[in-house]
mmCIF file of C-alpha atoms (C1' of nucleotides) in Angstrom:
data_model
loop_
_atom_site.group_PDB
_atom_site.id
_atom_site.type_symbol
_atom_site.label_atom_id
_atom_site.label_comp_id
_atom_site.label_asym_id
_atom_site.label_seq_id
_atom_site.Cartn_x
_atom_site.Cartn_y
_atom_site.Cartn_z
ATOM 1 C CA MET M 3 -52.014 46.284 -32.125
ATOM 2 C CA ASP M 4 -50.320 43.094 -33.238
ATOM 3 C CA ARG M 5 -48.268 42.694 -30.061
ATOM 4 C CA THR M 6 -51.224 42.833 -27.738
ATOM 5 C CA SER M 7 -53.057 40.364 -29.914
ATOM 6 C CA ALA M 8 -49.973 38.168 -29.686
ATOM 7 C CA ALA M 9 -49.706 38.569 -26.109
ATOM 8 C CA CYS M 10 -53.417 37.819 -25.623
ATOM 9 C CA THR M 11 -53.123 34.737 -27.887
ATOM 10 C CA THR M 12 -50.119 33.725 -25.899
ATOM 11 C CA SER M 13 -51.831 33.996 -22.654
ATOM 12 C CA LEU M 14 -54.696 32.042 -23.922
ATOM 13 C CA THR M 15 -52.447 29.488 -25.365
ATOM 14 C CA PHE M 16 -50.914 29.160 -22.007
ATOM 15 C CA ASP M 17 -54.325 28.813 -20.491
ATOM 16 C CA LEU M 18 -55.343 26.212 -22.968
ATOM 17 C CA ASN M 19 -52.117 24.107 -23.201
ATOM 18 C CA ALA M 20 -49.979 24.760 -20.123
ATOM 19 C CA ASN M 21 -52.591 23.387 -17.725
ATOM 20 C CA PRO M 22 -52.484 19.656 -18.123
ATOM 21 C CA MET M 23 -54.171 19.129 -14.808
ATOM 22 C CA HIS M 24 -57.262 20.963 -15.866
ATOM 23 C CA ASN M 25 -58.723 18.037 -17.687
ATOM 24 C CA PRO M 26 -56.940 14.986 -16.334
ATOM 25 C CA THR M 27 -58.594 12.777 -18.961
ATOM 26 C CA ASP M 28 -56.843 14.442 -21.715
ATOM 27 C CA ASP M 29 -53.454 13.075 -21.067
ATOM 28 C CA GLN M 30 -54.378 9.987 -19.113
ATOM 29 C CA PRO M 31 -54.586 6.719 -21.020
ATOM 30 C CA PRO M 32 -57.945 5.405 -21.338
ATOM 31 C CA THR M 33 -59.009 3.566 -18.119
ATOM 32 C CA SER M 34 -60.397 0.134 -18.286
ATOM 33 C CA GLU M 35 -63.774 1.693 -17.568
ATOM 34 C CA SER M 36 -63.660 4.068 -20.337
ATOM 35 C CA GLU M 37 -62.521 1.307 -22.740
ATOM 36 C CA ARG M 38 -65.577 -0.643 -21.657
ATOM 37 C CA ASN M 39 -67.916 2.312 -21.969
ATOM 38 C CA ASP M 40 -67.723 3.939 -25.552
ATOM 39 C CA VAL M 41 -70.871 6.060 -24.824
ATOM 40 C CA GLY M 42 -69.261 7.811 -21.992
ATOM 41 C CA GLY M 43 -66.206 8.648 -23.998
ATOM 42 C CA GLU M 44 -68.345 10.269 -26.771
ATOM 43 C CA ARG M 45 -70.053 12.391 -24.061
ATOM 44 C CA GLU M 46 -66.653 13.495 -22.764
ATOM 45 C CA SER M 47 -65.368 14.321 -26.242
ATOM 46 C CA SER M 48 -68.591 16.436 -27.053
ATOM 47 C CA ALA M 49 -68.115 18.242 -23.675
ATOM 48 C CA LEU M 50 -64.522 18.953 -24.668
ATOM 49 C CA ASN M 51 -65.644 20.268 -28.065
ATOM 50 C CA ASN M 52 -68.142 22.566 -26.404
ATOM 51 C CA GLU M 53 -65.417 23.860 -24.055
ATOM 52 C CA ALA M 54 -62.987 24.365 -27.024
ATOM 53 C CA ASP M 55 -65.770 26.294 -28.825
ATOM 54 C CA ASP M 56 -66.314 28.456 -25.822
ATOM 55 C CA LEU M 57 -62.629 29.187 -25.576
ATOM 56 C CA ILE M 58 -62.459 30.034 -29.267
ATOM 57 C CA GLN M 59 -65.340 32.442 -28.919
ATOM 58 C CA GLU M 60 -63.665 34.013 -25.926
ATOM 59 C CA LEU M 61 -60.447 34.438 -27.901
ATOM 60 C CA ASN M 62 -62.315 36.092 -30.715
ATOM 61 C CA ARG M 63 -64.108 38.396 -28.199
ATOM 62 C CA THR M 64 -60.730 39.227 -26.740
ATOM 63 C CA LYS M 65 -59.197 39.958 -30.136
ATOM 64 C CA SER M 66 -62.106 42.213 -31.063
ATOM 65 C CA GLU M 67 -61.836 44.011 -27.848
ATOM 66 C CA ASN M 68 -58.235 44.409 -28.351
ATOM 67 C CA GLU M 69 -58.712 45.949 -31.701
ATOM 68 C CA ARG M 70 -61.240 48.312 -30.251
ATOM 69 C CA LEU M 71 -58.702 49.468 -27.565
ATOM 70 C CA ASN M 72 -56.060 49.713 -30.233
ATOM 71 C CA ASP M 73 -58.212 52.184 -32.156
ATOM 72 C CA MET M 74 -58.772 54.200 -29.093
ATOM 73 C CA LEU M 75 -55.195 54.312 -28.277
ATOM 74 C CA THR M 76 -54.413 55.521 -31.841
ATOM 75 C CA ILE M 77 -56.979 58.344 -31.384
ATOM 76 C CA ILE M 78 -55.538 59.381 -28.010
ATOM 77 C CA CYS M 79 -52.009 59.317 -29.406
ATOM 78 C CA ARG M 80 -53.014 61.672 -32.278
ATOM 79 C CA LYS M 81 -54.996 64.003 -29.959
ATOM 80 C CA TYR M 82 -51.987 64.069 -27.588
ATOM 81 C CA ILE M 83 -49.596 65.037 -30.266
ATOM 82 C CA GLU M 84 -51.948 67.770 -31.528
ATOM 83 C CA LEU M 85 -52.235 69.061 -28.034
ATOM 84 C CA MET M 86 -48.604 69.146 -27.566
ATOM 85 C CA GLN M 87 -48.079 71.159 -30.750
ATOM 86 C CA LYS M 88 -50.910 73.526 -29.827
ATOM 87 C CA GLN M 89 -49.635 74.097 -26.334
ATOM 88 C CA SER M 90 -46.149 74.763 -27.602
ATOM 89 C CA VAL M 91 -47.333 77.524 -29.853
ATOM 90 C CA GLU M 92 -49.528 79.004 -27.200
ATOM 91 C CA GLU M 93 -46.704 79.126 -24.693
ATOM 92 C CA LEU M 94 -44.425 80.762 -27.285
ATOM 93 C CA LEU M 95 -47.001 83.375 -27.786
ATOM 94 C CA SER M 96 -47.512 84.145 -24.293
ATOM 95 C CA SER M 97 -43.864 84.145 -23.205
ATOM 96 C CA LYS M 98 -43.973 87.747 -22.264
ATOM 97 C CA LYS M 99 -46.822 87.271 -19.898
ATOM 98 C CA ARG M 100 -46.429 86.711 -16.239
ATOM 99 C CA LYS M 101 -46.052 83.123 -14.866
ATOM 100 C CA HIS M 102 -49.628 82.920 -13.556
ATOM 101 C CA ASP M 103 -50.931 83.724 -17.039
ATOM 102 C CA GLU M 104 -49.075 80.879 -18.415
ATOM 103 C CA ILE M 105 -50.442 78.545 -15.942
ATOM 104 C CA GLU M 106 -53.961 79.754 -16.488
ATOM 105 C CA SER M 107 -53.785 79.291 -20.152
ATOM 106 C CA PHE M 108 -52.285 75.987 -19.636
ATOM 107 C CA ASP M 109 -55.057 75.009 -17.229
ATOM 108 C CA ARG M 110 -57.630 76.099 -19.856
ATOM 109 C CA SER M 111 -56.015 73.999 -22.564
ATOM 110 C CA ILE M 112 -55.880 71.101 -20.373
ATOM 111 C CA GLY M 113 -59.509 71.648 -19.259
ATOM 112 C CA ASN M 114 -60.591 71.635 -22.857
ATOM 113 C CA SER M 115 -58.769 68.485 -23.879
ATOM 114 C CA SER M 116 -59.338 64.939 -23.093
ATOM 115 C CA PHE M 117 -56.165 64.722 -21.158
ATOM 116 C CA SER M 118 -56.185 65.582 -17.384
ATOM 117 C CA HIS M 119 -52.529 66.012 -17.086
ATOM 118 C CA HIS M 120 -49.095 65.769 -18.716
ATOM 119 C CA CYS M 121 -45.654 65.095 -17.670
ATOM 120 C CA CYS M 122 -42.206 65.479 -18.958
ATOM 121 C CA ASN M 123 -42.763 68.668 -20.678
ATOM 122 C CA GLU M 124 -39.946 68.462 -23.138
ATOM 123 C CA TRP M 125 -41.763 70.371 -25.908
ATOM 124 C CA SER M 126 -41.729 73.708 -24.174
ATOM 125 C CA PRO M 127 -38.294 75.386 -24.527
ATOM 126 C CA LYS M 128 -39.002 77.593 -21.510
ATOM 127 C CA GLU M 129 -39.601 74.557 -19.311
ATOM 128 C CA ILE M 130 -36.603 72.881 -20.506
ATOM 129 C CA LYS M 131 -34.558 75.926 -19.507
ATOM 130 C CA SER M 132 -36.076 76.360 -16.152
ATOM 131 C CA ASN M 133 -36.282 72.536 -15.487
ATOM 132 C CA VAL M 134 -39.894 72.850 -14.559
ATOM 133 C CA SER M 135 -42.567 70.242 -15.144
ATOM 134 C CA ARG M 136 -46.264 70.313 -14.485
ATOM 135 C CA VAL M 137 -48.444 67.419 -13.538
ATOM 136 C CA HIS M 138 -52.238 67.323 -13.322
ATOM 137 C CA VAL M 139 -54.025 64.787 -11.114
ATOM 138 C CA ARG M 140 -57.650 64.287 -10.924
ATOM 139 C CA ILE M 141 -58.877 64.163 -7.407
ATOM 140 C CA ASP M 142 -62.147 64.003 -5.450
ATOM 141 C CA PRO M 143 -63.511 67.740 -5.630
ATOM 142 C CA SER M 144 -64.414 67.508 -1.955
ATOM 143 C CA ASP M 145 -60.805 66.536 -1.047
ATOM 144 C CA THR M 146 -59.212 69.770 0.242
ATOM 145 C CA SER M 147 -55.790 68.252 0.982
ATOM 146 C CA LEU M 148 -53.167 69.473 -1.489
ATOM 147 C CA VAL M 149 -51.250 66.280 -1.624
ATOM 148 C CA VAL M 150 -49.865 64.564 -4.670
ATOM 149 C CA LYS M 151 -48.286 61.210 -3.852
ATOM 150 C CA ASP M 152 -45.343 60.637 -6.224
ATOM 151 C CA GLY M 153 -43.215 58.462 -4.130
ATOM 152 C CA TYR M 154 -40.856 61.098 -2.971
ATOM 153 C CA HIS M 155 -40.745 62.565 0.601
ATOM 154 C CA TRP M 156 -41.854 66.232 0.681
ATOM 155 C CA ARG M 157 -41.879 68.773 3.505
ATOM 156 C CA LYS M 158 -44.555 71.559 3.273
ATOM 157 C CA TYR M 159 -42.967 74.924 3.908
ATOM 158 C CA GLY M 160 -45.748 77.271 2.975
ATOM 159 C CA GLN M 161 -49.322 77.874 1.755
ATOM 160 C CA LYS M 162 -50.622 80.876 0.012
ATOM 161 C CA VAL M 163 -53.853 81.943 -1.609
ATOM 162 C CA THR M 164 -52.994 83.397 -5.052
ATOM 163 C CA ARG M 165 -54.890 86.154 -6.716
ATOM 164 C CA ASP M 166 -56.252 84.212 -9.682
ATOM 165 C CA ASN M 167 -57.287 81.183 -7.892
ATOM 166 C CA PRO M 168 -59.470 80.857 -4.824
ATOM 167 C CA SER M 169 -57.997 77.549 -3.740
ATOM 168 C CA PRO M 170 -54.654 77.936 -1.695
ATOM 169 C CA ARG M 171 -51.334 76.852 -3.315
ATOM 170 C CA ALA M 172 -49.081 74.622 -1.187
ATOM 171 C CA TYR M 173 -45.277 74.783 -1.356
ATOM 172 C CA TYR M 174 -43.178 71.734 -0.787
ATOM 173 C CA LYS M 175 -39.480 70.803 -0.697
ATOM 174 C CA CYS M 176 -38.076 67.465 -1.267
ATOM 175 C CA SER M 177 -37.063 66.196 2.141
ATOM 176 C CA PHE M 178 -35.755 62.712 1.110
ATOM 177 C CA ALA M 179 -32.231 64.083 0.606
ATOM 178 C CA PRO M 180 -31.144 67.182 2.641
ATOM 179 C CA SER M 181 -29.398 68.801 -0.233
ATOM 180 C CA CYS M 182 -32.133 68.084 -2.738
ATOM 181 C CA PRO M 183 -33.167 71.289 -4.530
ATOM 182 C CA VAL M 184 -36.424 70.158 -6.006
ATOM 183 C CA LYS M 185 -39.523 72.156 -4.970
ATOM 184 C CA LYS M 186 -43.098 71.438 -5.698
ATOM 185 C CA LYS M 187 -46.215 73.679 -5.814
ATOM 186 C CA VAL M 188 -49.627 72.110 -5.521
ATOM 187 C CA GLN M 189 -52.825 73.894 -6.312
ATOM 188 C CA LYS M 190 -56.326 73.055 -7.527
ATOM 189 C CA SER M 191 -57.058 74.193 -10.976
ATOM 190 C CA ALA M 192 -59.142 77.458 -11.034
ATOM 191 C CA ASN M 193 -61.488 75.947 -13.614
ATOM 192 C CA ASP M 194 -61.801 72.393 -12.296
ATOM 193 C CA SER M 195 -61.758 71.811 -8.570
ATOM 194 C CA SER M 196 -61.286 68.170 -9.135
ATOM 195 C CA LEU M 197 -57.963 68.885 -10.891
ATOM 196 C CA LEU M 198 -54.903 69.089 -8.808
ATOM 197 C CA VAL M 199 -51.985 70.965 -10.631
ATOM 198 C CA ALA M 200 -48.444 70.058 -9.288
ATOM 199 C CA THR M 201 -45.539 72.139 -10.558
ATOM 200 C CA TYR M 202 -42.119 70.621 -9.991
ATOM 201 C CA GLU M 203 -38.943 72.719 -10.150
ATOM 202 C CA GLY M 204 -35.445 71.470 -10.353
ATOM 203 C CA GLN M 205 -34.106 67.991 -10.511
ATOM 204 C CA HIS M 206 -33.555 65.463 -7.719
ATOM 205 C CA ASN M 207 -29.941 64.765 -6.907
ATOM 206 C CA HIS M 208 -30.869 61.368 -5.398
ATOM 207 C CA HIS M 209 -32.507 58.224 -6.495
ATOM 208 C CA HIS M 210 -36.178 57.694 -6.217
ATOM 209 C CA PRO M 211 -37.074 56.106 -2.805
ATOM 210 C CA SER M 212 -38.849 53.193 -4.462
ATOM 211 C CA THR M 213 -36.216 52.636 -7.169
ATOM 212 C CA PRO M 214 -32.838 52.360 -5.411
ATOM 213 C CA GLY M 215 -30.906 51.627 -8.599
ATOM 214 C CA LEU M 216 -32.271 54.378 -10.676
ATOM 215 C CA SER M 217 -29.894 56.829 -12.192
ATOM 216 C CA VAL M 218 -30.572 60.520 -11.374
ATOM 217 C CA SER M 219 -29.654 61.671 -14.742
ATOM 218 C CA LEU M 220 -33.172 61.591 -16.109
ATOM 219 C CA PRO M 221 -34.698 64.177 -18.549
ATOM 220 C CA PRO M 222 -35.890 67.462 -17.086
ATOM 221 C CA GLY M 223 -39.103 66.977 -15.229
ATOM 222 C CA GLY M 224 -38.698 63.305 -15.559
ATOM 223 C CA VAL M 225 -37.881 62.293 -11.971
ATOM 224 C CA ALA M 226 -39.509 65.525 -10.816
ATOM 225 C CA GLY M 227 -42.662 64.549 -12.613
ATOM 226 C CA ALA M 228 -43.697 61.601 -10.612
ATOM 227 C CA ASN M 229 -42.662 58.102 -9.907
ATOM 228 C CA PRO M 230 -44.628 55.099 -8.892
ATOM 229 C CA SER M 231 -44.627 54.185 -5.202
ATOM 230 C CA PRO M 232 -44.568 50.746 -3.869
ATOM 231 C CA GLY M 233 -47.801 49.014 -4.057
ATOM 232 C CA SER M 234 -49.077 51.202 -6.733
ATOM 233 C CA THR M 235 -50.341 50.506 -10.278
ATOM 234 C CA PRO M 236 -48.297 52.550 -12.810
ATOM 235 C CA ILE M 237 -50.266 53.217 -15.967
ATOM 236 C CA GLY M 238 -48.162 55.626 -17.724
ATOM 237 C CA CYS M 239 -49.780 58.997 -18.611
ATOM 238 C CA SER M 240 -53.350 57.732 -18.443
ATOM 239 C CA SER M 241 -55.891 60.521 -17.784
ATOM 240 C CA SER M 242 -57.896 58.048 -15.571
ATOM 241 C CA ALA M 243 -55.447 58.229 -12.718
ATOM 242 C CA ALA M 244 -58.257 59.213 -10.372
ATOM 243 C CA THR M 245 -56.394 58.964 -7.061
ATOM 244 C CA SER M 246 -53.024 60.098 -7.237
ATOM 245 C CA LEU M 247 -49.650 60.247 -9.120
ATOM 246 C CA ASP M 248 -48.773 56.762 -7.874
ATOM 247 C CA PHE M 249 -49.906 55.685 -11.260
ATOM 248 C CA ILE M 250 -47.352 57.676 -13.309
ATOM 249 C CA ASP M 251 -44.050 56.361 -14.327
ATOM 250 C CA PRO M 252 -41.900 59.429 -15.504
ATOM 251 C CA ILE M 253 -39.575 57.221 -17.362
ATOM 252 C CA ILE M 254 -42.494 55.688 -19.397
ATOM 253 C CA CYS M 255 -43.731 59.333 -19.942
ATOM 254 C CA SER M 256 -40.422 60.448 -21.198
ATOM 255 C CA LYS M 257 -40.014 57.369 -23.528
ATOM 256 C CA MET M 258 -43.389 57.766 -24.745
ATOM 257 C CA GLN M 259 -43.001 61.502 -25.704
ATOM 258 C CA SER M 260 -39.745 60.773 -27.489
ATOM 259 C CA ALA M 261 -41.298 57.842 -29.300
ATOM 260 C CA ILE M 262 -44.298 60.012 -30.184
ATOM 261 C CA ALA M 263 -41.921 62.702 -31.584
ATOM 262 C CA ALA M 264 -39.642 60.203 -33.438
ATOM 263 C CA THR M 265 -41.769 57.517 -34.784
ATOM 264 C CA ASP M 266 -44.952 56.608 -36.376
ATOM 265 C CA ASN M 267 -48.066 55.409 -34.449
ATOM 266 C CA THR M 268 -47.528 51.706 -34.865
ATOM 267 C CA THR M 269 -44.216 51.952 -33.107
ATOM 268 C CA VAL M 270 -45.588 54.153 -30.458
ATOM 269 C CA GLN M 271 -48.337 51.740 -29.785
ATOM 270 C CA GLN M 272 -46.025 48.865 -29.530
ATOM 271 C CA PHE M 273 -43.884 50.915 -27.169
ATOM 272 C CA PHE M 274 -46.985 51.739 -25.040
ATOM 273 C CA VAL M 275 -47.866 48.128 -24.707
ATOM 274 C CA GLU M 276 -44.414 47.132 -23.761
ATOM 275 C CA GLN M 277 -44.224 49.799 -21.218
ATOM 276 C CA MET M 278 -47.638 49.200 -19.808
ATOM 277 C CA ALA M 279 -46.835 45.449 -19.518
ATOM 278 C CA SER M 280 -43.594 46.149 -17.880
ATOM 279 C CA SER M 281 -45.225 48.595 -15.535
ATOM 280 C CA LEU M 282 -47.771 45.978 -14.483
ATOM 281 C CA THR M 283 -45.114 43.349 -13.916
ATOM 282 C CA ARG M 284 -43.134 45.800 -11.784
ATOM 283 C CA ASN M 285 -46.114 46.468 -9.684
ATOM 284 C CA PRO M 286 -45.926 44.277 -6.563
ATOM 285 C CA SER M 287 -49.654 44.270 -6.127
ATOM 286 C CA PHE M 288 -50.157 43.074 -9.675
ATOM 287 C CA THR M 289 -47.507 40.299 -9.452
ATOM 288 C CA ALA M 290 -48.877 39.227 -6.117
ATOM 289 C CA ALA M 291 -52.367 39.115 -7.405
ATOM 290 C CA LEU M 292 -51.200 37.316 -10.447
ATOM 291 C CA ALA M 293 -49.236 34.821 -8.372
ATOM 292 C CA ALA M 294 -52.290 34.266 -6.190
ATOM 293 C CA ALA M 295 -54.584 33.714 -9.069
ATOM 294 C CA ILE M 296 -52.174 31.279 -10.710
ATOM 295 C CA THR M 297 -51.612 29.476 -7.412
ATOM 296 C CA GLY M 298 -55.331 29.315 -6.726
ATOM 297 C CA ARG M 299 -56.066 27.996 -10.134
ATOM 298 C CA ILE M 300 -53.379 25.304 -9.850
ATOM 299 C CA LEU M 301 -54.448 24.370 -6.372
ATOM 300 C CA ASP M 302 -58.076 24.111 -7.637
ATOM 301 C CA ASP M 303 -57.026 21.990 -10.537
ATOM 302 C CA VAL M 304 -54.907 19.781 -8.171
ATOM 303 C CA SER M 305 -57.799 19.342 -5.855
ATOM 304 C CA GLU M 306 -60.187 18.627 -8.741
ATOM 305 C CA ASP M 307 -57.536 16.197 -10.000
ATOM 306 C CA ASN M 308 -57.400 14.491 -6.584
ATOM 307 C CA SER M 309 -61.150 14.316 -6.318
ATOM 308 C CA ASP M 310 -61.441 12.971 -9.720
ATOM 309 C CA SER M 311 -58.812 10.171 -9.149
ATOM 310 C CA LEU M 312 -60.502 9.432 -5.809
ATOM 311 C CA SER M 313 -63.820 9.122 -7.439
ATOM 312 C CA ASN M 314 -62.313 6.979 -10.173
ATOM 313 C CA SER M 315 -60.613 4.588 -7.790
ATOM 314 C "C1'" DC J 23 -39.946 64.091 22.278
ATOM 315 C "C1'" DG J 24 -39.117 64.350 17.423
ATOM 316 C "C1'" DT J 25 -41.156 65.433 13.163
ATOM 317 C "C1'" DA J 26 -44.502 67.516 10.178
ATOM 318 C "C1'" DT J 27 -47.795 71.181 9.306
ATOM 319 C "C1'" DT J 28 -49.720 75.629 9.891
ATOM 320 C "C1'" DT J 29 -49.657 80.402 9.345
ATOM 321 C "C1'" DG J 30 -48.377 85.242 9.835
ATOM 322 C "C1'" DA J 31 -44.384 87.964 8.663
ATOM 323 C "C1'" DC J 32 -40.865 89.162 5.615
ATOM 324 C "C1'" DC J 33 -38.559 89.732 1.175
ATOM 325 C "C1'" DA J 34 -37.931 90.314 -3.814
ATOM 326 C "C1'" DG J 35 -39.669 91.138 -8.422
ATOM 327 C "C1'" DC J 36 -42.688 93.509 -11.326
ATOM 328 C "C1'" DG J 37 -45.869 97.048 -13.049
ATOM 329 C "C1'" DC J 38 -47.790 101.540 -12.725
ATOM 330 C "C1'" DG D 23 -41.515 105.124 -4.996
ATOM 331 C "C1'" DC D 24 -45.365 102.439 -3.929
ATOM 332 C "C1'" DG D 25 -48.376 98.819 -4.046
ATOM 333 C "C1'" DC D 26 -49.381 94.246 -5.418
ATOM 334 C "C1'" DT D 27 -48.203 89.545 -5.674
ATOM 335 C "C1'" DG D 28 -45.656 85.138 -5.326
ATOM 336 C "C1'" DG D 29 -42.255 82.904 -2.712
ATOM 337 C "C1'" DT D 30 -39.891 81.779 1.586
ATOM 338 C "C1'" DC D 31 -38.851 81.753 6.501
ATOM 339 C "C1'" DA D 32 -39.606 80.419 11.093
ATOM 340 C "C1'" DA D 33 -42.154 80.341 15.291
ATOM 341 C "C1'" DA D 34 -46.140 78.116 16.954
ATOM 342 C "C1'" DT D 35 -48.925 74.110 16.893
ATOM 343 C "C1'" DA D 36 -50.328 69.318 16.038
ATOM 344 C "C1'" DC D 37 -49.584 64.622 15.943
ATOM 345 C "C1'" DG D 38 -47.724 59.951 16.507
#
DNA sequence: CGTATTTGACCAGCGC
DNA sequence: GCGCTGGTCAAATACG
């Protein structure tokens, strides 16, 4: 992906150029001692050349890794679209079956694919009508709590053992707003005990608790799907969300799916990267860690600079 | 003490 | 009509 390469290059450029304190000798005029000692200057320039070579090698490594990830993303996109089309056909064929039969077939298709969950089910006409979205979350198989963290406040009002699944199904209502009609069902997958299936019904009539300015008029299943909570790391629809739905941004999911449907892979990939980057920058943990890293780096350089100037004086 | 969760009872829909 | 099943209610209980 060109944009990631560009971003990578930009960050490295920043690392190389925007840190004048890293090597104080670069910008300083030659000291009287260095003018007197040409041998020491040659040593310093060779050391700088070595460092530059290392950085160039690192840049090349990063580029090649970026290309590799780009290829993987392309494959994932292709498989995702194929799965969506396949699932759409299956659900149309089984439209006369009972609800649990649909869920079972869906679980099977999910279990056989490389995706552990989906969101924003806009490709299913039935789900658009009923305003239902389904989300799969990978959890610890030993974890018996039927909790899917999506940032909303839920009140559990029932639990039932269903006929076709030994694990109980938990029923939740959105308790963030008293009049919110959204309900959620959470149950472990019959085929995979490490997979939690959350079914959302309805649409929130309030903004997300963690996004005060967010409009409520999002696509069906969008808000109901899942939203990042504060302190989480949203990573879009990644299947590696091993802990909870904290990592899923429904807006991203929605945009991703419309992008997949409407554009070619290159545009989709660019969109993915943009959304991932924006998700990371919106994550307080990430920004805090980034700020700490930058601050630490600058402070280190400042201390190095001070010690160098002290030793020079 | 207020709130959330648990759990048995009840109700409605569907198939036979 | 009856039984089965999923979904909901509400009293009891747990917890902070």
